[in-house]
Amino acid sequence: MNDVRVGVLGVGRIGRMHAELIQRRADGASLVAVYDVFSESAQSVAAEFGARVAASPDELINATDVDAVAVCTPTDTHIDFLVAAAQAGKPAFIEKPLSLDLSEVDRGIAAAEATGIAVQIGFNRRFDPSHKSVRDTVANGEIGDVQMVRITSRDPAPPPLSYLDGSGGIFLDMTIHDFDMARYVTGSEVVEVYATGAVMVDPAIGEAGDLDTVVVVMTHENGAITTIDNSRQAVYGYDQRVEAFGSAGIVASDNPGVTTTTRRTAAGSAGSTIPYFFLDRYIPSYLAEWTDFVAMVRNGAPSPVTLHDGRAPLVIGLAAWRSFHEGRPVKTKEITP
């Protein structure tokens, strides 16, 4: 069976990673073209992975040797490229978030639905084997009715201040992964959000209008309650944990160690550190994304992360910001385009 030939728009850090996975590790996929506004980046990635450089996004999207498009560009360009892919009839993989503007998301969804293209959103943590096992355990009923979910997500260091400009802030660039995970694990939509936060890591983050330490409490349609805690600085590493508690038991995913080594002496016991960088933890999940994307394009399999799955966390994130600013719980139905 022929490979799904992919063109990658945007080859910064995340796009370059996807280009490498497509060309060297993902079964059934191959990289044929790349484009980036920074031509040196495009030339470098193309040379390393044996692809060509497209002269423009339109050329890449409409190329006859491109079967599908991966959109890894800045967030404010995602919808335009989704619409262009829809018009070209090309399946699309789009990094999260779809947009910071709900009306723009709806414009993209309308375009994709009008042409029927297959679309997968890049919420990679769904594909992490440990997190997926938590979700599968809940879905199989092994812990009974899910009552509470607890999600911890802490980065080892804050991003550059330049990143914060245009990121949408912590709820839309960081916690948005956890909003998706809450829906994924519980299998239930979020109906109410209460968020609080502070600046405890770097005053410059507050001066930029953002937060670095937040807690969110959410109520789901099925009555379950999810709590999320985030920090932009965990000095011990990249901390990612999910726990689901139900009427018949509990299931949890923990951080993997960099090694499985345990040391015990008269002074005490010590284990390995945890991964410090998100790519150290999640490369297997990014690769699994491409396995499912290939199946979706080749065989008409359902999208594992749909456009609705891309829209819902944005609504929750916007509700979280409103909750923080207004000091009250916010119903997700209050958030409209």
PDB file of C-alpha atoms in Angstrom, residues 98-211:
ATOM      1  CA  LEU A  98      -7.287  25.339  16.587  1.00  0.00           C
ATOM      2  CA  SER A  99      -7.532  29.069  17.261  1.00  0.00           C
ATOM      3  CA  LEU A 100      -7.901  31.505  20.135  1.00  0.00           C
ATOM      4  CA  ASP A 101     -11.064  32.874  18.501  1.00  0.00           C
ATOM      5  CA  LEU A 102     -14.197  30.750  18.767  1.00  0.00           C
ATOM      6  CA  SER A 103     -15.825  32.302  15.704  1.00  0.00           C
ATOM      7  CA  GLU A 104     -12.711  31.433  13.689  1.00  0.00           C
ATOM      8  CA  VAL A 105     -12.908  27.844  14.919  1.00  0.00           C
ATOM      9  CA  ASP A 106     -16.506  27.663  13.756  1.00  0.00           C
ATOM     10  CA  ARG A 107     -15.486  29.037  10.352  1.00  0.00           C
ATOM     11  CA  GLY A 108     -12.919  26.283  10.010  1.00  0.00           C
ATOM     12  CA  ILE A 109     -15.321  23.584  11.148  1.00  0.00           C
ATOM     13  CA  ALA A 110     -17.927  24.758   8.632  1.00  0.00           C
ATOM     14  CA  ALA A 111     -15.397  24.634   5.793  1.00  0.00           C
ATOM     15  CA  ALA A 112     -14.187  21.154   6.736  1.00  0.00           C
ATOM     16  CA  GLU A 113     -17.708  19.791   7.127  1.00  0.00           C
ATOM     17  CA  ALA A 114     -18.806  21.307   3.812  1.00  0.00           C
ATOM     18  CA  THR A 115     -16.169  19.319   1.914  1.00  0.00           C
ATOM     19  CA  GLY A 116     -16.023  16.306   4.215  1.00  0.00           C
ATOM     20  CA  ILE A 117     -12.250  16.246   4.668  1.00  0.00           C
ATOM     21  CA  ALA A 118     -10.813  14.160   7.480  1.00  0.00           C
ATOM     22  CA  VAL A 119      -9.281  16.260  10.271  1.00  0.00           C
ATOM     23  CA  GLN A 120      -7.285  15.274  13.352  1.00  0.00           C
ATOM     24  CA  ILE A 121      -6.359  17.719  16.113  1.00  0.00           C
ATOM     25  CA  GLY A 122      -2.954  17.390  17.792  1.00  0.00           C
ATOM     26  CA  PHE A 123      -3.869  16.654  21.397  1.00  0.00           C
ATOM     27  CA  ASN A 124      -1.063  14.146  21.712  1.00  0.00           C
ATOM     28  CA  ARG A 125      -1.482  13.296  25.387  1.00  0.00           C
ATOM     29  CA  ARG A 126      -4.504  11.149  24.531  1.00  0.00           C
ATOM     30  CA  PHE A 127      -2.011   8.797  22.875  1.00  0.00           C
ATOM     31  CA  ASP A 128       0.342   8.453  25.840  1.00  0.00           C
ATOM     32  CA  PRO A 129       0.086   4.756  26.817  1.00  0.00           C
ATOM     33  CA  SER A 130      -0.279   5.498  30.540  1.00  0.00           C
ATOM     34  CA  HIS A 131      -2.885   8.250  30.165  1.00  0.00           C
ATOM     35  CA  LYS A 132      -4.755   6.145  27.602  1.00  0.00           C
ATOM     36  CA  SER A 133      -4.792   3.240  30.040  1.00  0.00           C
ATOM     37  CA  VAL A 134      -6.448   5.490  32.623  1.00  0.00           C
ATOM     38  CA  ARG A 135      -9.113   6.494  30.107  1.00  0.00           C
ATOM     39  CA  ASP A 136      -9.649   2.891  28.943  1.00  0.00           C
ATOM     40  CA  THR A 137     -10.029   1.705  32.537  1.00  0.00           C
ATOM     41  CA  VAL A 138     -12.714   4.340  33.131  1.00  0.00           C
ATOM     42  CA  ALA A 139     -14.454   3.588  29.830  1.00  0.00           C
ATOM     43  CA  ASN A 140     -14.493  -0.148  30.589  1.00  0.00           C
ATOM     44  CA  GLY A 141     -16.270   0.477  33.888  1.00  0.00           C
ATOM     45  CA  GLU A 142     -13.488  -1.087  35.948  1.00  0.00           C
ATOM     46  CA  ILE A 143     -13.595   1.659  38.594  1.00  0.00           C
ATOM     47  CA  GLY A 144     -17.370   1.999  38.495  1.00  0.00           C
ATOM     48  CA  ASP A 145     -18.918   5.422  37.971  1.00  0.00           C
ATOM     49  CA  VAL A 146     -16.206   8.038  37.681  1.00  0.00           C
ATOM     50  CA  GLN A 147     -16.643  10.625  40.413  1.00  0.00           C
ATOM     51  CA  MET A 148     -13.435  12.662  40.472  1.00  0.00           C
ATOM     52  CA  VAL A 149     -10.497  13.224  38.146  1.00  0.00           C
ATOM     53  CA  ARG A 150      -7.300  14.927  39.228  1.00  0.00           C
ATOM     54  CA  ILE A 151      -4.817  16.206  36.658  1.00  0.00           C
ATOM     55  CA  THR A 152      -1.384  17.648  37.415  1.00  0.00           C
ATOM     56  CA  SER A 153       0.542  19.384  34.651  1.00  0.00           C
ATOM     57  CA  ARG A 154       3.712  21.300  35.500  1.00  0.00           C
ATOM     58  CA  ASP A 155       6.451  22.482  33.169  1.00  0.00           C
ATOM     59  CA  PRO A 156      10.087  22.450  34.287  1.00  0.00           C
ATOM     60  CA  ALA A 157      10.640  26.103  33.330  1.00  0.00           C
ATOM     61  CA  PRO A 158       8.570  29.002  31.986  1.00  0.00           C
ATOM     62  CA  PRO A 159       8.548  29.666  28.245  1.00  0.00           C
ATOM     63  CA  PRO A 160      10.298  32.763  26.861  1.00  0.00           C
ATOM     64  CA  LEU A 161       8.323  35.935  27.502  1.00  0.00           C
ATOM     65  CA  SER A 162       8.151  36.407  23.727  1.00  0.00           C
ATOM     66  CA  TYR A 163       6.125  33.182  23.536  1.00  0.00           C
ATOM     67  CA  LEU A 164       3.452  34.530  25.866  1.00  0.00           C
ATOM     68  CA  ASP A 165       2.570  37.291  23.433  1.00  0.00           C
ATOM     69  CA  GLY A 166      -0.094  35.704  21.257  1.00  0.00           C
ATOM     70  CA  SER A 167      -0.241  32.425  23.169  1.00  0.00           C
ATOM     71  CA  GLY A 168      -3.623  33.161  24.744  1.00  0.00           C
ATOM     72  CA  GLY A 169      -2.138  32.776  28.214  1.00  0.00           C
ATOM     73  CA  ILE A 170      -1.757  29.774  30.464  1.00  0.00           C
ATOM     74  CA  PHE A 171      -5.326  28.495  30.124  1.00  0.00           C
ATOM     75  CA  LEU A 172      -5.155  28.422  26.315  1.00  0.00           C
ATOM     76  CA  ASP A 173      -1.560  27.355  25.728  1.00  0.00           C
ATOM     77  CA  MET A 174      -0.888  25.014  28.669  1.00  0.00           C
ATOM     78  CA  THR A 175      -4.042  24.022  30.558  1.00  0.00           C
ATOM     79  CA  ILE A 176      -5.830  23.417  27.251  1.00  0.00           C
ATOM     80  CA  HIS A 177      -4.120  19.987  27.135  1.00  0.00           C
ATOM     81  CA  ASP A 178      -5.643  19.212  30.521  1.00  0.00           C
ATOM     82  CA  PHE A 179      -9.082  20.443  29.491  1.00  0.00           C
ATOM     83  CA  ASP A 180      -8.909  17.944  26.647  1.00  0.00           C
ATOM     84  CA  MET A 181      -7.670  15.215  28.972  1.00  0.00           C
ATOM     85  CA  ALA A 182     -10.559  15.838  31.394  1.00  0.00           C
ATOM     86  CA  ARG A 183     -13.124  15.299  28.626  1.00  0.00           C
ATOM     87  CA  TYR A 184     -11.193  12.293  27.313  1.00  0.00           C
ATOM     88  CA  VAL A 185     -10.867  10.516  30.655  1.00  0.00           C
ATOM     89  CA  THR A 186     -14.377  11.151  31.956  1.00  0.00           C
ATOM     90  CA  GLY A 187     -16.087  10.726  28.587  1.00  0.00           C
ATOM     91  CA  SER A 188     -18.256  13.685  29.543  1.00  0.00           C
ATOM     92  CA  GLU A 189     -18.481  17.337  28.523  1.00  0.00           C
ATOM     93  CA  VAL A 190     -17.612  20.150  30.933  1.00  0.00           C
ATOM     94  CA  VAL A 191     -20.560  22.323  31.961  1.00  0.00           C
ATOM     95  CA  GLU A 192     -19.025  24.628  34.594  1.00  0.00           C
ATOM     96  CA  VAL A 193     -15.559  26.045  35.235  1.00  0.00           C
ATOM     97  CA  TYR A 194     -14.039  27.811  38.240  1.00  0.00           C
ATOM     98  CA  ALA A 195     -10.454  29.020  37.930  1.00  0.00           C
ATOM     99  CA  THR A 196      -8.065  30.799  40.233  1.00  0.00           C
ATOM    100  CA  GLY A 197      -4.424  31.674  39.735  1.00  0.00           C
ATOM    101  CA  ALA A 198      -1.404  33.682  40.751  1.00  0.00           C
ATOM    102  CA  VAL A 199       2.023  34.847  39.645  1.00  0.00           C
ATOM    103  CA  MET A 200       4.489  32.980  41.860  1.00  0.00           C
ATOM    104  CA  VAL A 201       7.336  32.130  39.473  1.00  0.00           C
ATOM    105  CA  ASP A 202       8.270  35.281  37.571  1.00  0.00           C
ATOM    106  CA  PRO A 203       6.782  38.789  38.006  1.00  0.00           C
ATOM    107  CA  ALA A 204       7.434  39.433  34.314  1.00  0.00           C
ATOM    108  CA  ILE A 205       4.795  36.819  33.482  1.00  0.00           C
ATOM    109  CA  GLY A 206       2.241  38.850  35.427  1.00  0.00           C
ATOM    110  CA  GLU A 207       3.409  42.046  33.744  1.00  0.00           C
ATOM    111  CA  ALA A 208       2.692  40.317  30.426  1.00  0.00           C
ATOM    112  CA  GLY A 209      -0.895  39.752  31.593  1.00  0.00           C
ATOM    113  CA  ASP A 210      -0.523  36.048  32.272  1.00  0.00           C
ATOM    114  CA  LEU A 211      -0.402  33.654  35.234  1.00  0.00           C
TER     115      LEU A 211
END
